[in-house]
Amino acid sequence: MNKIIIWGLTILVAFVFTGSGLFKLLGGEGTAEMAKTLGGQAHLTFLGILELVIVVLWFIPRTSVVGALLAMTYMSGAIAVHFVSNQPVAIPVAIEVLIWIATAVRFPEVKDRLFNTAA
């Protein structure tokens, strides 16, 4: 049961980043508006590639903690951009919380280190 939860959360986070990254790279409804907000198509391309790199790092066991840290940092930036541009922050905050929960479940050593439960 624990492995199902771990993989479910892992895939959910990957799904969010893959979808967002592909949306930025391939375009779609709302991409032009997002490009205006973020400063142009070049920024969207870079952010899309970065999100796909996060997904790859997230799945490789040796780099998955780095992927988690990058994902958390990326979403913190997204929260800041939403806040500054007067957009709702609920969705980026929810994704950030999801990443933290997935990280704590996948990597108990991170949770132990943060909350000092391994004393």
Coordinates of N, CA, C and O in Angstrom, one line a residue:
M1 N 0.8 -1.2 0.0 CA 0.0 0.0 0.0 C 0.9 1.3 0.0 O 0.6 2.2 -0.7
N2 N 2.0 1.2 0.8 CA 2.8 2.4 0.8 C 3.5 2.7 -0.5 O 3.6 3.9 -0.9
K3 N 3.9 1.6 -1.3 CA 4.4 1.8 -2.6 C 3.4 2.4 -3.5 O 3.8 3.2 -4.4
I4 N 2.2 2.1 -3.4 CA 1.1 2.6 -4.3 C 1.0 4.1 -4.0 O 0.9 4.9 -4.9
I5 N 1.0 4.5 -2.7 CA 0.9 6.0 -2.4 C 2.1 6.7 -2.9 O 2.0 7.8 -3.5
I6 N 3.3 6.1 -2.7 CA 4.6 6.8 -3.2 C 4.5 7.0 -4.7 O 4.8 8.1 -5.2
W7 N 4.2 5.9 -5.4 CA 4.2 6.0 -6.9 C 3.0 6.9 -7.4 O 3.2 7.6 -8.4
G8 N 1.9 6.9 -6.7 CA 0.8 7.8 -7.0 C 1.2 9.2 -6.9 O 0.9 10.0 -7.9
L9 N 1.8 9.6 -5.8 CA 2.2 11.0 -5.6 C 3.3 11.4 -6.6 O 3.3 12.5 -7.2
T10 N 4.2 10.4 -6.8 CA 5.3 10.7 -7.8 C 4.8 11.0 -9.2 O 5.2 11.9 -9.8
I11 N 3.9 10.1 -9.6 CA 3.3 10.3 -11.0 C 2.5 11.5 -11.0 O 2.5 12.2 -12.1
L12 N 1.7 11.9 -10.0 CA 0.9 13.1 -10.0 C 1.8 14.3 -10.2 O 1.4 15.2 -11.0
V13 N 2.9 14.4 -9.4 CA 3.8 15.6 -9.5 C 4.4 15.6 -11.0 O 4.4 16.7 -11.6
A14 N 4.8 14.4 -11.5 CA 5.3 14.4 -12.8 C 4.3 14.8 -13.9 O 4.6 15.5 -14.8
F15 N 3.1 14.4 -13.7 CA 2.0 14.7 -14.6 C 1.8 16.2 -14.6 O 1.6 16.8 -15.7
V16 N 1.8 16.9 -13.5 CA 1.6 18.3 -13.4 C 2.7 19.0 -14.2 O 2.5 19.9 -15.0
F17 N 4.0 18.6 -13.9 CA 5.1 19.3 -14.6 C 5.2 19.0 -16.0 O 5.6 19.8 -16.9
T18 N 4.9 17.7 -16.4 CA 4.9 17.4 -17.8 C 3.9 18.1 -18.6 O 4.2 18.7 -19.7
G19 N 2.7 18.2 -18.1 CA 1.6 18.9 -18.8 C 1.9 20.4 -18.9 O 1.8 21.0 -20.0
S20 N 2.4 21.0 -17.9 CA 2.8 22.4 -17.9 C 3.9 22.7 -18.8 O 3.9 23.6 -19.6
G21 N 4.9 21.8 -18.8 CA 6.1 22.0 -19.7 C 5.7 21.8 -21.2 O 6.1 22.7 -22.0
L22 N 4.9 20.8 -21.5 CA 4.5 20.6 -22.9 C 3.6 21.8 -23.3 O 3.6 22.2 -24.5
F23 N 2.7 22.2 -22.4 CA 1.8 23.4 -22.7 C 2.7 24.6 -23.1 O 2.4 25.3 -24.1
K24 N 3.8 24.8 -22.4 CA 4.6 26.0 -22.7 C 5.4 25.8 -24.0 O 5.6 26.7 -24.7
L25 N 5.8 24.6 -24.3 CA 6.6 24.3 -25.4 C 5.8 24.2 -26.7 O 6.2 24.7 -27.8
L26 N 4.6 23.6 -26.6 CA 3.8 23.3 -27.8 C 2.7 24.4 -28.1 O 2.1 24.4 -29.1
G27 N 2.5 25.2 -27.1 CA 1.5 26.2 -27.3 C 0.1 25.7 -26.9 O 0.0 24.6 -26.5
G28 N -0.8 26.5 -27.1 CA -2.2 26.2 -26.8 C -2.9 27.4 -26.4 O -2.4 28.5 -26.4
E29 N -4.2 27.2 -26.1 CA -5.0 28.3 -25.7 C -4.4 29.0 -24.4 O -4.1 28.3 -23.4
G30 N -4.2 30.3 -24.5 CA -3.7 31.0 -23.3 C -2.2 31.1 -23.3 O -1.6 31.8 -22.5
T31 N -1.5 30.5 -24.3 CA 0.0 30.6 -24.3 C 0.4 32.0 -24.6 O 1.4 32.5 -24.0
A32 N -0.2 32.7 -25.5 CA 0.1 34.0 -25.9 C 0.0 35.0 -24.7 O 0.8 35.8 -24.4
E33 N -1.1 34.8 -23.9 CA -1.3 35.6 -22.7 C -0.2 35.3 -21.7 O 0.3 36.2 -21.1
M34 N 0.1 34.1 -21.5 CA 1.2 33.7 -20.6 C 2.5 34.3 -21.0 O 3.3 34.7 -20.2
A35 N 2.8 34.3 -22.3 CA 4.0 34.8 -22.8 C 4.1 36.3 -22.5 O 5.2 36.8 -22.2
K36 N 3.0 37.0 -22.6 CA 3.0 38.4 -22.3 C 3.3 38.6 -20.8 O 4.1 39.5 -20.5
T37 N 2.7 37.8 -20.0 CA 2.9 38.0 -18.5 C 4.3 37.6 -18.1 O 4.9 38.3 -17.3
L38 N 4.9 36.6 -18.8 CA 6.2 36.1 -18.4 C 7.4 36.8 -19.2 O 8.5 36.5 -18.9
G39 N 7.1 37.6 -20.1 CA 8.1 38.3 -20.8 C 8.5 37.8 -22.2 O 9.6 38.0 -22.6
G40 N 7.7 37.0 -22.8 CA 8.0 36.5 -24.1 C 8.1 35.0 -24.3 O 8.2 34.3 -23.3
Q41 N 8.0 34.6 -25.6 CA 8.0 33.2 -25.9 C 9.3 32.5 -25.5 O 9.4 31.4 -25.1
A42 N 10.5 33.3 -25.6 CA 11.8 32.7 -25.2 C 11.8 32.2 -23.8 O 12.3 31.2 -23.4
H43 N 11.1 33.0 -22.9 CA 11.0 32.6 -21.5 C 10.1 31.4 -21.3 O 10.4 30.5 -20.5
L44 N 9.1 31.3 -22.1 CA 8.2 30.2 -22.0 C 8.9 28.9 -22.5 O 8.8 27.8 -21.8
T45 N 9.7 29.0 -23.5 CA 10.5 27.8 -24.0 C 11.4 27.4 -22.9 O 11.5 26.2 -22.6
F46 N 12.2 28.3 -22.3 CA 13.1 27.9 -21.3 C 12.4 27.3 -20.1 O 12.8 26.3 -19.6
L47 N 11.3 27.9 -19.7 CA 10.5 27.3 -18.5 C 10.0 25.9 -18.8 O 9.9 25.1 -18.0
G48 N 9.5 25.8 -20.1 CA 9.0 24.4 -20.5 C 10.0 23.4 -20.4 O 9.8 22.3 -19.9
I49 N 11.2 23.7 -21.0 CA 12.4 22.8 -20.9 C 12.7 22.5 -19.5 O 13.0 21.3 -19.1
L50 N 12.8 23.5 -18.6 CA 13.1 23.3 -17.2 C 12.2 22.4 -16.5 O 12.6 21.5 -15.8
E51 N 10.9 22.6 -16.8 CA 9.9 21.7 -16.2 C 10.1 20.2 -16.6 O 9.9 19.3 -15.8
L52 N 10.4 20.0 -17.9 CA 10.6 18.6 -18.4 C 11.9 18.1 -17.8 O 12.0 16.9 -17.5
V53 N 12.9 18.9 -17.6 CA 14.2 18.4 -16.9 C 13.8 18.0 -15.4 O 14.4 17.0 -14.9
I54 N 13.0 18.8 -14.8 CA 12.6 18.5 -13.4 C 11.9 17.1 -13.4 O 12.2 16.3 -12.5
V55 N 11.1 16.8 -14.4 CA 10.4 15.5 -14.4 C 11.4 14.4 -14.6 O 11.4 13.3 -13.9
V56 N 12.4 14.6 -15.5 CA 13.5 13.5 -15.7 C 14.2 13.3 -14.4 O 14.4 12.2 -13.9
L57 N 14.7 14.4 -13.7 CA 15.4 14.3 -12.5 C 14.6 13.7 -11.4 O 15.1 12.9 -10.6
W58 N 13.3 13.9 -11.4 CA 12.3 13.4 -10.4 C 12.2 11.9 -10.4 O 12.1 11.2 -9.4
F59 N 12.4 11.3 -11.6 CA 12.2 9.9 -11.8 C 13.5 9.1 -11.7 O 13.5 7.9 -11.4
I60 N 14.7 9.7 -11.9 CA 16.0 9.0 -11.8 C 16.3 8.9 -10.3 O 16.5 9.9 -9.6
P61 N 16.4 7.7 -9.8 CA 16.6 7.5 -8.3 C 17.8 8.3 -7.8 O 17.7 8.9 -6.7
R62 N 18.9 8.4 -8.5 CA 20.1 9.1 -8.0 C 19.9 10.6 -8.0 O 20.6 11.3 -7.2
T63 N 19.0 11.1 -8.8 CA 18.8 12.6 -8.9 C 17.5 13.1 -8.4 O 17.1 14.2 -8.5
S64 N 16.7 12.1 -7.8 CA 15.3 12.5 -7.5 C 15.2 13.5 -6.4 O 14.3 14.4 -6.4
V65 N 16.1 13.6 -5.5 CA 16.1 14.6 -4.4 C 16.4 16.0 -5.1 O 15.7 17.0 -4.7
V66 N 17.3 16.0 -6.0 CA 17.6 17.3 -6.7 C 16.4 17.7 -7.5 O 16.0 18.9 -7.5
G67 N 15.7 16.7 -8.1 CA 14.5 17.0 -8.9 C 13.4 17.6 -7.9 O 12.7 18.5 -8.3
A68 N 13.3 17.0 -6.7 CA 12.3 17.5 -5.8 C 12.7 19.0 -5.3 O 11.8 19.8 -5.3
L69 N 13.9 19.2 -5.1 CA 14.3 20.6 -4.7 C 14.1 21.6 -5.8 O 13.6 22.7 -5.5
L70 N 14.4 21.2 -7.0 CA 14.2 22.0 -8.1 C 12.7 22.3 -8.3 O 12.3 23.4 -8.6
A71 N 11.9 21.3 -8.2 CA 10.4 21.4 -8.3 C 9.9 22.4 -7.2 O 9.0 23.3 -7.5
M72 N 10.3 22.3 -6.0 CA 9.9 23.1 -4.9 C 10.3 24.6 -5.2 O 9.5 25.5 -5.0
T73 N 11.5 24.8 -5.7 CA 12.0 26.1 -6.0 C 11.3 26.7 -7.1 O 10.9 27.9 -7.1
Y74 N 11.0 25.9 -8.2 CA 10.3 26.4 -9.3 C 8.9 26.9 -8.9 O 8.4 27.9 -9.3
M75 N 8.2 26.1 -8.1 CA 6.8 26.4 -7.7 C 6.9 27.6 -6.7 O 5.9 28.4 -6.8
S76 N 7.9 27.8 -6.0 CA 8.0 29.0 -5.1 C 8.1 30.2 -6.0 O 7.5 31.3 -5.7
G77 N 8.8 30.1 -7.1 CA 8.9 31.2 -8.1 C 7.6 31.5 -8.7 O 7.2 32.6 -8.9
A78 N 6.9 30.4 -9.0 CA 5.5 30.6 -9.7 C 4.6 31.3 -8.7 O 3.8 32.1 -9.1
I79 N 4.7 30.9 -7.4 CA 3.8 31.6 -6.4 C 4.1 33.1 -6.4 O 3.2 33.9 -6.4
A80 N 5.4 33.4 -6.4 CA 5.8 34.8 -6.4 C 5.3 35.6 -7.6 O 4.8 36.7 -7.5
V81 N 5.4 34.9 -8.8 CA 5.0 35.6 -10.0 C 3.5 35.8 -10.0 O 3.0 36.8 -10.3
H82 N 2.7 34.8 -9.5 CA 1.3 34.9 -9.4 C 0.9 36.0 -8.4 O 0.0 36.8 -8.7
F83 N 1.6 36.1 -7.3 CA 1.3 37.1 -6.3 C 1.6 38.5 -6.8 O 0.7 39.4 -6.7
V84 N 2.7 38.7 -7.5 CA 3.1 40.0 -8.0 C 2.2 40.5 -9.1 O 1.9 41.7 -9.2
S85 N 1.7 39.5 -9.9 CA 0.9 39.9 -11.0 C -0.6 39.8 -10.7 O -1.5 39.8 -11.6
N86 N -0.9 39.8 -9.4 CA -2.3 39.8 -8.9 C -3.1 38.6 -9.5 O -4.3 38.8 -9.7
Q87 N -2.5 37.5 -9.6 CA -3.3 36.3 -10.1 C -3.5 35.4 -8.8 O -2.8 35.5 -7.8
P88 N -4.5 34.5 -8.9 CA -4.7 33.6 -7.7 C -3.5 32.7 -7.5 O -2.9 32.2 -8.4
V89 N -3.2 32.5 -6.2 CA -2.0 31.7 -5.8 C -2.4 30.3 -5.3 O -1.6 29.5 -5.0
A90 N -3.7 30.0 -5.3 CA -4.2 28.8 -4.7 C -3.6 27.5 -5.4 O -3.2 26.6 -4.8
I91 N -3.6 27.5 -6.7 CA -3.2 26.4 -7.5 C -1.7 26.2 -7.3 O -1.2 25.0 -7.0
P92 N -0.8 27.2 -7.5 CA 0.6 27.0 -7.3 C 0.9 26.5 -5.8 O 1.8 25.7 -5.6
V93 N 0.2 27.1 -4.9 CA 0.4 26.7 -3.5 C 0.0 25.2 -3.3 O 0.7 24.5 -2.6
A94 N -1.1 24.8 -3.9 CA -1.5 23.4 -3.8 C -0.5 22.5 -4.4 O -0.2 21.4 -3.8
I95 N 0.1 22.9 -5.5 CA 1.1 22.0 -6.2 C 2.3 22.0 -5.3 O 3.0 20.9 -5.2
E96 N 2.7 23.1 -4.7 CA 3.9 23.1 -3.8 C 3.7 22.2 -2.6 O 4.6 21.4 -2.3
V97 N 2.5 22.2 -2.0 CA 2.2 21.3 -0.9 C 2.2 19.9 -1.4 O 2.8 19.0 -0.7
L98 N 1.7 19.6 -2.6 CA 1.8 18.2 -3.1 C 3.2 17.8 -3.3 O 3.6 16.6 -3.0
I99 N 4.1 18.6 -3.8 CA 5.5 18.3 -4.0 C 6.1 18.0 -2.6 O 6.9 17.0 -2.4
W100 N 5.8 18.8 -1.6 CA 6.4 18.6 -0.3 C 5.9 17.3 0.3 O 6.7 16.5 0.9
I101 N 4.6 17.0 0.2 CA 4.1 15.7 0.7 C 4.7 14.5 -0.1 O 5.2 13.5 0.6
A102 N 4.8 14.6 -1.4 CA 5.4 13.5 -2.2 C 6.9 13.3 -1.8 O 7.4 12.2 -1.6
T103 N 7.6 14.4 -1.5 CA 9.0 14.3 -1.1 C 9.1 13.7 0.3 O 10.0 12.8 0.5
A104 N 8.3 14.1 1.2 CA 8.3 13.5 2.5 C 8.0 12.0 2.5 O 8.6 11.3 3.3
V105 N 7.1 11.6 1.7 CA 6.7 10.2 1.6 C 7.8 9.4 0.9 O 8.2 8.3 1.3
R106 N 8.3 10.0 -0.2 CA 9.3 9.2 -1.0 C 10.7 9.1 -0.3 O 11.4 8.2 -0.4
F107 N 11.0 10.2 0.4 CA 12.4 10.3 1.0 C 12.2 10.5 2.5 O 12.3 11.7 3.0
P108 N 12.0 9.5 3.3 CA 11.9 9.6 4.7 C 13.0 10.3 5.4 O 12.9 11.0 6.4
E109 N 14.2 10.2 4.8 CA 15.4 10.8 5.4 C 15.3 12.4 5.3 O 15.8 13.1 6.2
V110 N 14.6 12.9 4.3 CA 14.4 14.3 4.2 C 13.4 14.8 5.3 O 13.7 15.8 6.0
K111 N 12.4 14.0 5.5 CA 11.4 14.3 6.5 C 12.1 14.3 7.9 O 11.9 15.1 8.8
D112 N 12.9 13.2 8.1 CA 13.5 13.0 9.4 C 14.5 14.2 9.7 O 14.6 14.7 10.8
R113 N 15.2 14.6 8.6 CA 16.1 15.7 8.8 C 15.4 17.0 9.1 O 15.8 17.8 10.0
L114 N 14.3 17.3 8.4 CA 13.6 18.5 8.6 C 12.9 18.6 9.9 O 12.8 19.7 10.5
F115 N 12.3 17.5 10.3 CA 11.5 17.5 11.5 C 12.2 16.8 12.7 O 11.6 16.6 13.7
N116 N 13.5 16.5 12.5 CA 14.3 15.9 13.6 C 13.6 14.7 14.3 O 13.6 14.6 15.5
T117 N 13.0 13.8 13.5 CA 12.4 12.7 14.1 C 13.3 11.5 14.2 O 12.9 10.5 14.8
A118 N 14.5 11.6 13.7 CA 15.5 10.5 13.8 C 16.4 10.6 14.9 O 17.5 10.1 14.9
A119 N 16.0 11.3 16.0 CA 17.0 11.6 17.1 C 17.2 10.4 17.9 O 17.5 9.4 18.1

